[in-house]
XYZ file of N, CA, C and O in Angstrom:
704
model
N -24.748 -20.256 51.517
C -25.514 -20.245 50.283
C -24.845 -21.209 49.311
O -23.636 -21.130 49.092
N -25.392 -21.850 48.899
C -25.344 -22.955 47.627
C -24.669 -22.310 46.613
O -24.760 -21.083 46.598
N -23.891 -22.959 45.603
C -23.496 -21.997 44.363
C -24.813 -22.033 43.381
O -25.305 -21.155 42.672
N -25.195 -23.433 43.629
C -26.920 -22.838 42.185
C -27.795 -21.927 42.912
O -28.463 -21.204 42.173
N -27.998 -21.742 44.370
C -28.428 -20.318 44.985
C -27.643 -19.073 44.119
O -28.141 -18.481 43.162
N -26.422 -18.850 44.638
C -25.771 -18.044 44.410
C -25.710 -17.288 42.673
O -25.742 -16.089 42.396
N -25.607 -18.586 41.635
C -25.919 -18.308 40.635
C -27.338 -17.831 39.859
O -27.239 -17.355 38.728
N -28.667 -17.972 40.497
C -29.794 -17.285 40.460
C -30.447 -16.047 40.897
O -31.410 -15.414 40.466
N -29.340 -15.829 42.246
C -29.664 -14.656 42.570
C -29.332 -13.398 42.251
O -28.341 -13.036 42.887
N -29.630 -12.829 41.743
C -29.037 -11.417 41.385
C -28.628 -10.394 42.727
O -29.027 -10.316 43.888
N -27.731 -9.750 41.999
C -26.685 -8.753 43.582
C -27.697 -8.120 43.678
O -28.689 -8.104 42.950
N -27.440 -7.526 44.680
C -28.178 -6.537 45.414
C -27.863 -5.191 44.403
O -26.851 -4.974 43.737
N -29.197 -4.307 44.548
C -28.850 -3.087 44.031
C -27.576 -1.940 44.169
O -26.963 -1.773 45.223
N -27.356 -1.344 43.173
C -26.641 -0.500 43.709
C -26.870 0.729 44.457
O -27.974 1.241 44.272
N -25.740 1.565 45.599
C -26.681 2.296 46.090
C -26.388 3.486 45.225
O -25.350 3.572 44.569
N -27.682 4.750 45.243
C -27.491 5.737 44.126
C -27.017 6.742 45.419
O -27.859 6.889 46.305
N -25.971 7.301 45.542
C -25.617 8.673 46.153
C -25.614 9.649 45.857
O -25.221 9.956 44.732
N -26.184 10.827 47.004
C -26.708 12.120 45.990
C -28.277 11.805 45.790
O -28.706 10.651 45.815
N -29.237 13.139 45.553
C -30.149 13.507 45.495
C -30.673 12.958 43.744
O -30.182 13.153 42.632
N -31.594 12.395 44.116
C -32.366 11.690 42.291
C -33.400 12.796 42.026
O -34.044 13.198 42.995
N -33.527 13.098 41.342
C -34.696 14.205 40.785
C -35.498 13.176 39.449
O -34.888 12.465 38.651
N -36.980 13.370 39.524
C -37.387 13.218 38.682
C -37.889 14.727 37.421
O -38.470 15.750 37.785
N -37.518 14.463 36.211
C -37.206 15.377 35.553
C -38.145 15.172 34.358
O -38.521 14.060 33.986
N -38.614 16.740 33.587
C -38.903 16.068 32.087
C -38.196 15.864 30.878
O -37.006 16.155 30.762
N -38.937 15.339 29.905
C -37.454 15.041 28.537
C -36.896 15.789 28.548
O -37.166 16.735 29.288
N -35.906 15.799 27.816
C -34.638 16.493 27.167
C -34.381 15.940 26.011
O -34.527 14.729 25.843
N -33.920 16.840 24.964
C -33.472 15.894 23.453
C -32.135 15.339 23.915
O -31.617 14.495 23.184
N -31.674 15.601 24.730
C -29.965 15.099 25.228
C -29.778 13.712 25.778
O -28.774 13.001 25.794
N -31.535 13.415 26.422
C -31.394 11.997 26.692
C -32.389 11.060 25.825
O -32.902 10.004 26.195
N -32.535 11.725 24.557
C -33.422 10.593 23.804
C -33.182 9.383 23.538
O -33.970 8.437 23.547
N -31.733 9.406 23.220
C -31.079 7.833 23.666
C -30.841 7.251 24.375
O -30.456 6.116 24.092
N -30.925 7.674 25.727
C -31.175 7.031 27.188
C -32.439 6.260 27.114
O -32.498 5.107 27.542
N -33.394 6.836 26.612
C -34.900 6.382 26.697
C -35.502 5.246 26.093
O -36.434 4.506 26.406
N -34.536 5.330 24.935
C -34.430 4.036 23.914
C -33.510 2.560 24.365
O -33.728 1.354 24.240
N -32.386 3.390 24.947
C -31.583 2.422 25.597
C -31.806 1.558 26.582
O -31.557 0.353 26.596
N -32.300 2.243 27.429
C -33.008 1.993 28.796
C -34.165 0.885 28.250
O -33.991 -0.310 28.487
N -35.160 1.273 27.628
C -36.142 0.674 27.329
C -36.185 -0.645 26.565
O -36.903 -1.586 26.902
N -35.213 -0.648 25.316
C -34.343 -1.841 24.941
C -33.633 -3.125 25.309
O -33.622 -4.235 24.776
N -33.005 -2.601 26.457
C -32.464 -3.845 27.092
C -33.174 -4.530 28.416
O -32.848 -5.623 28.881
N -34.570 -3.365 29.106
C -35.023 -4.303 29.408
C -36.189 -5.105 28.700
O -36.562 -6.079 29.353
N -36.924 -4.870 27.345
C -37.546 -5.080 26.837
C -36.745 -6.937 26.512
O -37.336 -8.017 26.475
N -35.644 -6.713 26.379
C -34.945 -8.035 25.325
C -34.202 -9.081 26.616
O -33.640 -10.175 26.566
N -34.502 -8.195 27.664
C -34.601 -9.072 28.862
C -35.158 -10.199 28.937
O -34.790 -11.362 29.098
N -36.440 -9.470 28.744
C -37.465 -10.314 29.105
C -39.008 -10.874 28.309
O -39.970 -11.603 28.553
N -38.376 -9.812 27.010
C -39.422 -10.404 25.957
C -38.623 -10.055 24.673
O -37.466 -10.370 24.394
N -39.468 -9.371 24.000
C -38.826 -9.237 22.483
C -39.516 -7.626 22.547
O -40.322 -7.202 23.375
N -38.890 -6.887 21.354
C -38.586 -5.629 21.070
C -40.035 -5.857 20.079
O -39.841 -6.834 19.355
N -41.270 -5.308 19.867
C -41.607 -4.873 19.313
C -41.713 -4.174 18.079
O -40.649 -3.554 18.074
N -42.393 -3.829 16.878
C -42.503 -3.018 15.840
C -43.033 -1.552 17.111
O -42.525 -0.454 17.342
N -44.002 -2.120 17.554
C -44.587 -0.238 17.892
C -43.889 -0.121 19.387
O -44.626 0.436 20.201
N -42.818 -0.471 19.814
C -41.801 -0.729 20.609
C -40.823 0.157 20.160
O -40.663 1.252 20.700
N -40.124 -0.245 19.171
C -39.167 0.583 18.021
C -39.541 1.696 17.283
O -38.739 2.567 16.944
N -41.353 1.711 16.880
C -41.256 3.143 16.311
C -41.363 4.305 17.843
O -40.775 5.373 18.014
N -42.218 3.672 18.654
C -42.407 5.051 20.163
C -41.375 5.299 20.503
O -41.255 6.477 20.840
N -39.756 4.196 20.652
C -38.727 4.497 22.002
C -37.869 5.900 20.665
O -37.291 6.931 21.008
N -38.084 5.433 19.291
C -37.114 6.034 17.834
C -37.590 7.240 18.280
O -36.803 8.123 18.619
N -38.747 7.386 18.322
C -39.203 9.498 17.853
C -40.350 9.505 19.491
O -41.466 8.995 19.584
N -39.871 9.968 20.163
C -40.395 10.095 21.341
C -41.636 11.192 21.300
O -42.864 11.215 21.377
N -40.510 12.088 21.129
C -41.233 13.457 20.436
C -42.373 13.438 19.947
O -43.116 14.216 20.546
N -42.907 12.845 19.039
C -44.005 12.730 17.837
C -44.675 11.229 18.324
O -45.874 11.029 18.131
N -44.180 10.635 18.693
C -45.635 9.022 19.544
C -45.791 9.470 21.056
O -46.578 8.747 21.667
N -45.108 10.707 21.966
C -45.356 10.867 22.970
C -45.612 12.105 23.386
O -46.760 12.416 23.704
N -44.440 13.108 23.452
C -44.665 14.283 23.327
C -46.048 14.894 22.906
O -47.071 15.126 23.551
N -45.655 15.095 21.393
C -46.853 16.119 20.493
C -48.159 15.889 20.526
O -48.966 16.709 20.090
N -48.590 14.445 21.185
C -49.796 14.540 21.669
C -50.053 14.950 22.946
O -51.170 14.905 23.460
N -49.193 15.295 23.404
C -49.594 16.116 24.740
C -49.074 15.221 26.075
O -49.429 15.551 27.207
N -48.238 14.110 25.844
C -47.713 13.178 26.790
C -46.864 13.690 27.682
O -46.926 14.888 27.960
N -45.759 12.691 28.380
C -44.903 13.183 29.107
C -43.590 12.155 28.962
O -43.782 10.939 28.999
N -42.564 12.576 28.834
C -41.390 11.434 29.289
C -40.889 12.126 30.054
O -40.869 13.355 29.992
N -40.178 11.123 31.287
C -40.090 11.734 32.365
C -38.697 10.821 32.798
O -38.707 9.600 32.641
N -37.250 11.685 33.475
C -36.431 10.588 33.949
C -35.985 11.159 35.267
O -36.292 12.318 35.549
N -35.252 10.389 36.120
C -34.768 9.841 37.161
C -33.548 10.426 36.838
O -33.175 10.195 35.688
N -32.845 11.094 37.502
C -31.851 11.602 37.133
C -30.828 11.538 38.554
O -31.413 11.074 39.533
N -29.790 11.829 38.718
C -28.616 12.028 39.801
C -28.324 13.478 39.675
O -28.878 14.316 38.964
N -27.269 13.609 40.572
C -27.025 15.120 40.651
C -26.197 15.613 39.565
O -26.250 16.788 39.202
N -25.461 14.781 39.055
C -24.844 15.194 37.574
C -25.266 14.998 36.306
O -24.629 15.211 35.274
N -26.703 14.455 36.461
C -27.831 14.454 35.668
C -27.447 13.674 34.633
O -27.422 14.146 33.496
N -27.009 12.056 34.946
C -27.027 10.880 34.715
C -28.484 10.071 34.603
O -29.062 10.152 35.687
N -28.864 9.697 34.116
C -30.121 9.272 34.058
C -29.898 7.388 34.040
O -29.302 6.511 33.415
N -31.046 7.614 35.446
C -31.037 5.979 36.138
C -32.060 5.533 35.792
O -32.261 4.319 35.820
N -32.950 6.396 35.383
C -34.813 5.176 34.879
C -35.257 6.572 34.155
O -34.921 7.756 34.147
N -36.329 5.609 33.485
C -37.528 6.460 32.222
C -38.306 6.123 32.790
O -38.115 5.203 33.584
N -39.626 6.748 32.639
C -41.654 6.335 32.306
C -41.912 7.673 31.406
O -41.324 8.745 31.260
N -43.140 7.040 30.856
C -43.469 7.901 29.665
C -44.609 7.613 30.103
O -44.836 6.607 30.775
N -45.868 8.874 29.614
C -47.253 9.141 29.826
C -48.052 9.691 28.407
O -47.992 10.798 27.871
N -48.813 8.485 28.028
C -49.581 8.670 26.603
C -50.669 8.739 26.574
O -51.490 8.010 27.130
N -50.848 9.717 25.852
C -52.428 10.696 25.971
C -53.018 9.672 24.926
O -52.407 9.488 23.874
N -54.212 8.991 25.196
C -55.012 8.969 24.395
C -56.356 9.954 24.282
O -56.449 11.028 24.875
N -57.196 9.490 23.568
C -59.013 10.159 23.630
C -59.144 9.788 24.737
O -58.762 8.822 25.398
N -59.908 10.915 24.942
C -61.441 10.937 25.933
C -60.608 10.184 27.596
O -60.784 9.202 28.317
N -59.328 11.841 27.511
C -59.083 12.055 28.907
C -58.185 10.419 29.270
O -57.800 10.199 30.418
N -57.988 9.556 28.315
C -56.989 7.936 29.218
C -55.720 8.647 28.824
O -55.690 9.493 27.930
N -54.521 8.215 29.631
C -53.794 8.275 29.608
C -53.008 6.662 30.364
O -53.155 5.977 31.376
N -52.384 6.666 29.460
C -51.541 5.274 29.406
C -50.266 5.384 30.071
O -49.508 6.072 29.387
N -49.695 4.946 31.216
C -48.380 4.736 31.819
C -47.775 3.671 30.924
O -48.382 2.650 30.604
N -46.367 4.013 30.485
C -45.598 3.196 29.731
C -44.106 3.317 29.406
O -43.558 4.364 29.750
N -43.684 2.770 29.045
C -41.885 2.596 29.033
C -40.903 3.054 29.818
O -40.038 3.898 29.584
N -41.192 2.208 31.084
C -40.884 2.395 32.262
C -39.872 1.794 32.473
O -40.111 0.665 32.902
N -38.338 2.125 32.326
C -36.901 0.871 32.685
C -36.169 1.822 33.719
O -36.280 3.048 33.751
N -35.335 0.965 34.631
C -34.412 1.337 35.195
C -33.062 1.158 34.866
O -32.839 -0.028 34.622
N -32.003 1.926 34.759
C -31.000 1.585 34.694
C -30.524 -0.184 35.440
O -30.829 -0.347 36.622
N -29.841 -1.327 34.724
C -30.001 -2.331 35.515
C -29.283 -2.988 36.860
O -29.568 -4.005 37.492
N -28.419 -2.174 37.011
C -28.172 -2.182 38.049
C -28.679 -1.678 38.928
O -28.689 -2.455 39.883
N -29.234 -0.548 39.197
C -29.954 -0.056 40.221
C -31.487 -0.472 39.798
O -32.190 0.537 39.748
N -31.992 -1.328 39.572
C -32.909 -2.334 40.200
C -33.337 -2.673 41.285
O -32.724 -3.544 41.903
N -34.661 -2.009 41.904
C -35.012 -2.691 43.186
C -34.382 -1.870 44.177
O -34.522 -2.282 45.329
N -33.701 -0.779 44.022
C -32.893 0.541 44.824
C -33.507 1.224 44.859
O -32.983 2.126 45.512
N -35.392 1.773 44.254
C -35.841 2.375 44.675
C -36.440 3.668 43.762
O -37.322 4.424 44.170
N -35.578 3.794 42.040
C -35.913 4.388 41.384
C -36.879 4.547 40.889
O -37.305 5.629 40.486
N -37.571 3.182 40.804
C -38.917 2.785 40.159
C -40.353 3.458 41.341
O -41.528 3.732 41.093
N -39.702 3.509 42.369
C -41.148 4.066 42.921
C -40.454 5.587 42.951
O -41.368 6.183 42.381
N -39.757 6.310 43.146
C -39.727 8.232 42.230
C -40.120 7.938 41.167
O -40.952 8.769 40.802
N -39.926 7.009 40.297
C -40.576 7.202 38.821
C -42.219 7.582 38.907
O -42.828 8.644 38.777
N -42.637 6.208 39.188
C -43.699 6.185 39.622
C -44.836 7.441 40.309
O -45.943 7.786 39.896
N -43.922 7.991 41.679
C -44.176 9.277 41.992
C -44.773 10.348 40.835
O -45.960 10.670 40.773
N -43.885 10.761 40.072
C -43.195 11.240 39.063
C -44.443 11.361 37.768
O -45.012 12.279 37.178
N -44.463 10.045 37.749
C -46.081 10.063 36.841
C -46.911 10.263 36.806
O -47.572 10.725 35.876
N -47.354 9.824 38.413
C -48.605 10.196 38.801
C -49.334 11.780 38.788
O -50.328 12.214 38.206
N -48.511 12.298 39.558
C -47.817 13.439 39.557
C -48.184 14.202 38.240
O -49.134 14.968 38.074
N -47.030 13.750 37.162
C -47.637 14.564 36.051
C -49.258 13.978 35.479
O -49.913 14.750 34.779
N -49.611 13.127 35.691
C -50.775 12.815 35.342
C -51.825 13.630 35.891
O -52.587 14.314 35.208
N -51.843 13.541 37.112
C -52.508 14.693 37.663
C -52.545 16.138 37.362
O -53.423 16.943 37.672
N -51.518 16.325 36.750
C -51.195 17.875 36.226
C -51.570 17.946 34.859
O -52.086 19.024 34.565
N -51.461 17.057 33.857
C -52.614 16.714 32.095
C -53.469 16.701 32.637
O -54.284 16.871 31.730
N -54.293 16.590 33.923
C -55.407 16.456 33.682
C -56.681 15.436 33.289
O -57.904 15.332 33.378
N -55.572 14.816 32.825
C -56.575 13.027 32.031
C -57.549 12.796 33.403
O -57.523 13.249 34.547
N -58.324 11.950 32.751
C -59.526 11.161 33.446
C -59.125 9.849 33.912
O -59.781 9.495 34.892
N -57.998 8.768 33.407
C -57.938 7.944 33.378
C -56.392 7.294 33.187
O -55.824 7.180 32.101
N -56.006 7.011 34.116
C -54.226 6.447 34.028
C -54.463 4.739 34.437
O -54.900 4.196 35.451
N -54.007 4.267 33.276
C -53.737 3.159 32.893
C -52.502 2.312 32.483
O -51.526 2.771 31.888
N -52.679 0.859 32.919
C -51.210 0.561 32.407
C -51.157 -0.800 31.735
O -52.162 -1.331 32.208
N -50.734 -1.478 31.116
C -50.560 -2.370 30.705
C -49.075 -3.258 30.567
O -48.111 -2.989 29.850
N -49.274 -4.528 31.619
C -48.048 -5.433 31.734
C -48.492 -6.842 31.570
O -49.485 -7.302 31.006
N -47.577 -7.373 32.158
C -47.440 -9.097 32.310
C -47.034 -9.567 33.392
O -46.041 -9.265 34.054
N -48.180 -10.658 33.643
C -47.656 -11.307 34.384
C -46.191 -12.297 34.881
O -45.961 -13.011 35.857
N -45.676 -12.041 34.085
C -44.409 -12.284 33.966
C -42.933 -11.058 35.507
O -41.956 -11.178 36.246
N -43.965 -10.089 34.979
C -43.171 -9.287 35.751
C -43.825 -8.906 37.252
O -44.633 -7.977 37.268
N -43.527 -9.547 38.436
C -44.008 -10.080 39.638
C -43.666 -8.759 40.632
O -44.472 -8.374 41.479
N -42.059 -7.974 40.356
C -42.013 -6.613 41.346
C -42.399 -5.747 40.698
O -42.603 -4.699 41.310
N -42.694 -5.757 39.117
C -43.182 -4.380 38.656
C -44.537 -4.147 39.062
O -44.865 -2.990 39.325
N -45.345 -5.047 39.149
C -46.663 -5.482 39.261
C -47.069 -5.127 41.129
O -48.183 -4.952 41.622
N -46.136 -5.122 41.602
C -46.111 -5.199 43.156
C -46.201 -3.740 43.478
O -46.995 -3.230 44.268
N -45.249 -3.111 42.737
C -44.993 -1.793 42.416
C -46.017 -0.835 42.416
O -46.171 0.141 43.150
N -47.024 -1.461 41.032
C -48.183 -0.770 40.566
C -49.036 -1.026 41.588
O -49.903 -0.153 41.545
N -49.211 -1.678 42.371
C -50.103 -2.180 43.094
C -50.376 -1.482 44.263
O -51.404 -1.220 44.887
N -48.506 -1.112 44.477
C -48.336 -0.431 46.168
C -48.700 1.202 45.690
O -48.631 2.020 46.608
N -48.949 1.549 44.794
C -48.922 3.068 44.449
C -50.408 3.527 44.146
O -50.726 4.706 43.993
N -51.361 2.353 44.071
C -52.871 2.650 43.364
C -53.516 1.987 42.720
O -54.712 1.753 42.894
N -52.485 1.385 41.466
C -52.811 0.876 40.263
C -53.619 -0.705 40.683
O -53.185 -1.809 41.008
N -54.527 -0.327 40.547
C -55.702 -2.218 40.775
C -56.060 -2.804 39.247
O -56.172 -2.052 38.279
N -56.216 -4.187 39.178
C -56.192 -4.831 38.279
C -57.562 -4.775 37.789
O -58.397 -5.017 38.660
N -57.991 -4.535 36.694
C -59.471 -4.560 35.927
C -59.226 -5.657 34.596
O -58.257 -6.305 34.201
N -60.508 -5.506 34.184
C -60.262 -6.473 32.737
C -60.301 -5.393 32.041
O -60.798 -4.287 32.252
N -59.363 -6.110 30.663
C -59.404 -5.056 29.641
C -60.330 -4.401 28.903
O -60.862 -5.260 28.200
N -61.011 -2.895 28.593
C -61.947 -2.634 28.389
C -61.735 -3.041 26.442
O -62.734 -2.785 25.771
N -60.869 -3.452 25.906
C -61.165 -3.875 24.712
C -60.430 -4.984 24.494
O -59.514 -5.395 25.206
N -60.947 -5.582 23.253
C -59.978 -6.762 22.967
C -59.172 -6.875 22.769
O -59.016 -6.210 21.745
N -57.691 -7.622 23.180
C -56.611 -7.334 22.585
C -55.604 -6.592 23.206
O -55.894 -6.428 24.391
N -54.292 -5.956 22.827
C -53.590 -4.820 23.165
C -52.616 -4.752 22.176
O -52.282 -5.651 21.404
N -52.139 -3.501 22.264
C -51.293 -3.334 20.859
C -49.630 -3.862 21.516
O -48.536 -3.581 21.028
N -49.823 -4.427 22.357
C -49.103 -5.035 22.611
C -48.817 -6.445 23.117
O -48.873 -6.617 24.335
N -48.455 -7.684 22.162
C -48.403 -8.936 22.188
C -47.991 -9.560 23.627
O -48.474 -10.649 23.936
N -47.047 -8.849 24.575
C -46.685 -9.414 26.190
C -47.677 -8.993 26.895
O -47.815 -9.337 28.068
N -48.518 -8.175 26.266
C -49.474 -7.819 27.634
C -50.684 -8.670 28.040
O -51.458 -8.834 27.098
N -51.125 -9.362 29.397
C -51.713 -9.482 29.781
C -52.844 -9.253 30.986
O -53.876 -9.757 31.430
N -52.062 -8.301 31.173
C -52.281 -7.689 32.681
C -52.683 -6.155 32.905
O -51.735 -5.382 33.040
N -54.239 -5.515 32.971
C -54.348 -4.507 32.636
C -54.902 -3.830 34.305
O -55.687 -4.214 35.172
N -54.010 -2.670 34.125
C -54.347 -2.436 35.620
C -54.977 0.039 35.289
O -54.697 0.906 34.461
N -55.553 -0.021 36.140
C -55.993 1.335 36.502
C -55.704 1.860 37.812
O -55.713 1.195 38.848
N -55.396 3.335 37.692
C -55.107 4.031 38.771
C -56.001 4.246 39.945
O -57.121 4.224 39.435
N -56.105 4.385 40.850
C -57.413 4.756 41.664
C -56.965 5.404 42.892
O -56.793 4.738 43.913
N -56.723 6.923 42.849
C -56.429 7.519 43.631
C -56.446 7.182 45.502
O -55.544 7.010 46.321
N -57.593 7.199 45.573
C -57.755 6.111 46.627
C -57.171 4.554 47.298
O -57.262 3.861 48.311
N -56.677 4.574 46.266
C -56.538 3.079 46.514
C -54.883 2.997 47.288
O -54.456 1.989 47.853
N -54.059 4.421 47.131
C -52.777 4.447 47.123
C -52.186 5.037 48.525
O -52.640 5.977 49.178
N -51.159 4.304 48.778
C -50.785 4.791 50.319
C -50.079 6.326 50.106
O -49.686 6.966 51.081
């Protein structure tokens, strides 16, 4: 391998040992959720206003409407990844703020997350699980893809979020 190979490629994941549970919030990891969500946000784009107020009070932009945050946990209940599930009207529910710890990247957390959501989605009840990304992000997108999630156009103009271009829906069927 080349050193400008070598310097582009990122290591391999780490491996997680021990049993991962996907779990619901806790006030103990509200700063995990923020944290988590933060650094990959500034990864790869910029931090948001309604970025900073949802990851600040989880509770009250996710929770109290009837949502879900949900983490990835180890057996000493270390927390390796977030996703969060936001209730809107009329039964949608929005998949969102989804990070992995960054080293364990691509190790596998992201599809228990994933699991994990669906999962509780199915259990709210919603009509409609939705997600919104970018094309920018090529395995998250691969991700959504291998689990259900198919690409539609956006049913409104816009998104309240400036990186998003890429609007995808769940379809039970559609998922191995």
């Amino acid at each position: 391998m080349s050193d400008e190979a070598s310097k582009d490629s990122a290591p391999p994941p780490l491996r997680v040992v021990g049993a991962v549970r996907v779990v619901d919030f806790e006030p103990r990891w509200r700063g995990e959720f923020a944290r988590l969500n933060i650094e990959w946000l500034e990864r790869w784009f910029t931090v948001e206003p309604v970025d900073r107020e949802v990851l600040g009070d989880p509770q009250t932009h996710l929770l109290a409407g009837g949502g879900r945050v949900l983490f990835a946990v180890d057996e000493a209940d270390q927390v390796l990844g977030t996703v969060a599930l936001m209730r809107h009207e009329d039964g949608l529910v929005e998949l969102t703020k989804m990070a992995v710890e960054p080293s364990l990247r691509g190790g596998g957390i992201g599809r228990k997350l994933m699991a994990g959501a669906i999962e509780a989605f199915q259990q709210m009840g919603g009509r409609e699980l939705f997600l919104e990304s970018s094309t920018r992000l090529g395995p998250a997108l691969k991700l959504y893809e291998s689990v259900g999630f198919r690409h539609h156009p956006a049913p409104r103009p816009g998104s309240h979020y400036q990186r998003a271009d890429v609007y995808m829906v769940w379809e039970s069927d559609a998922s191995a």
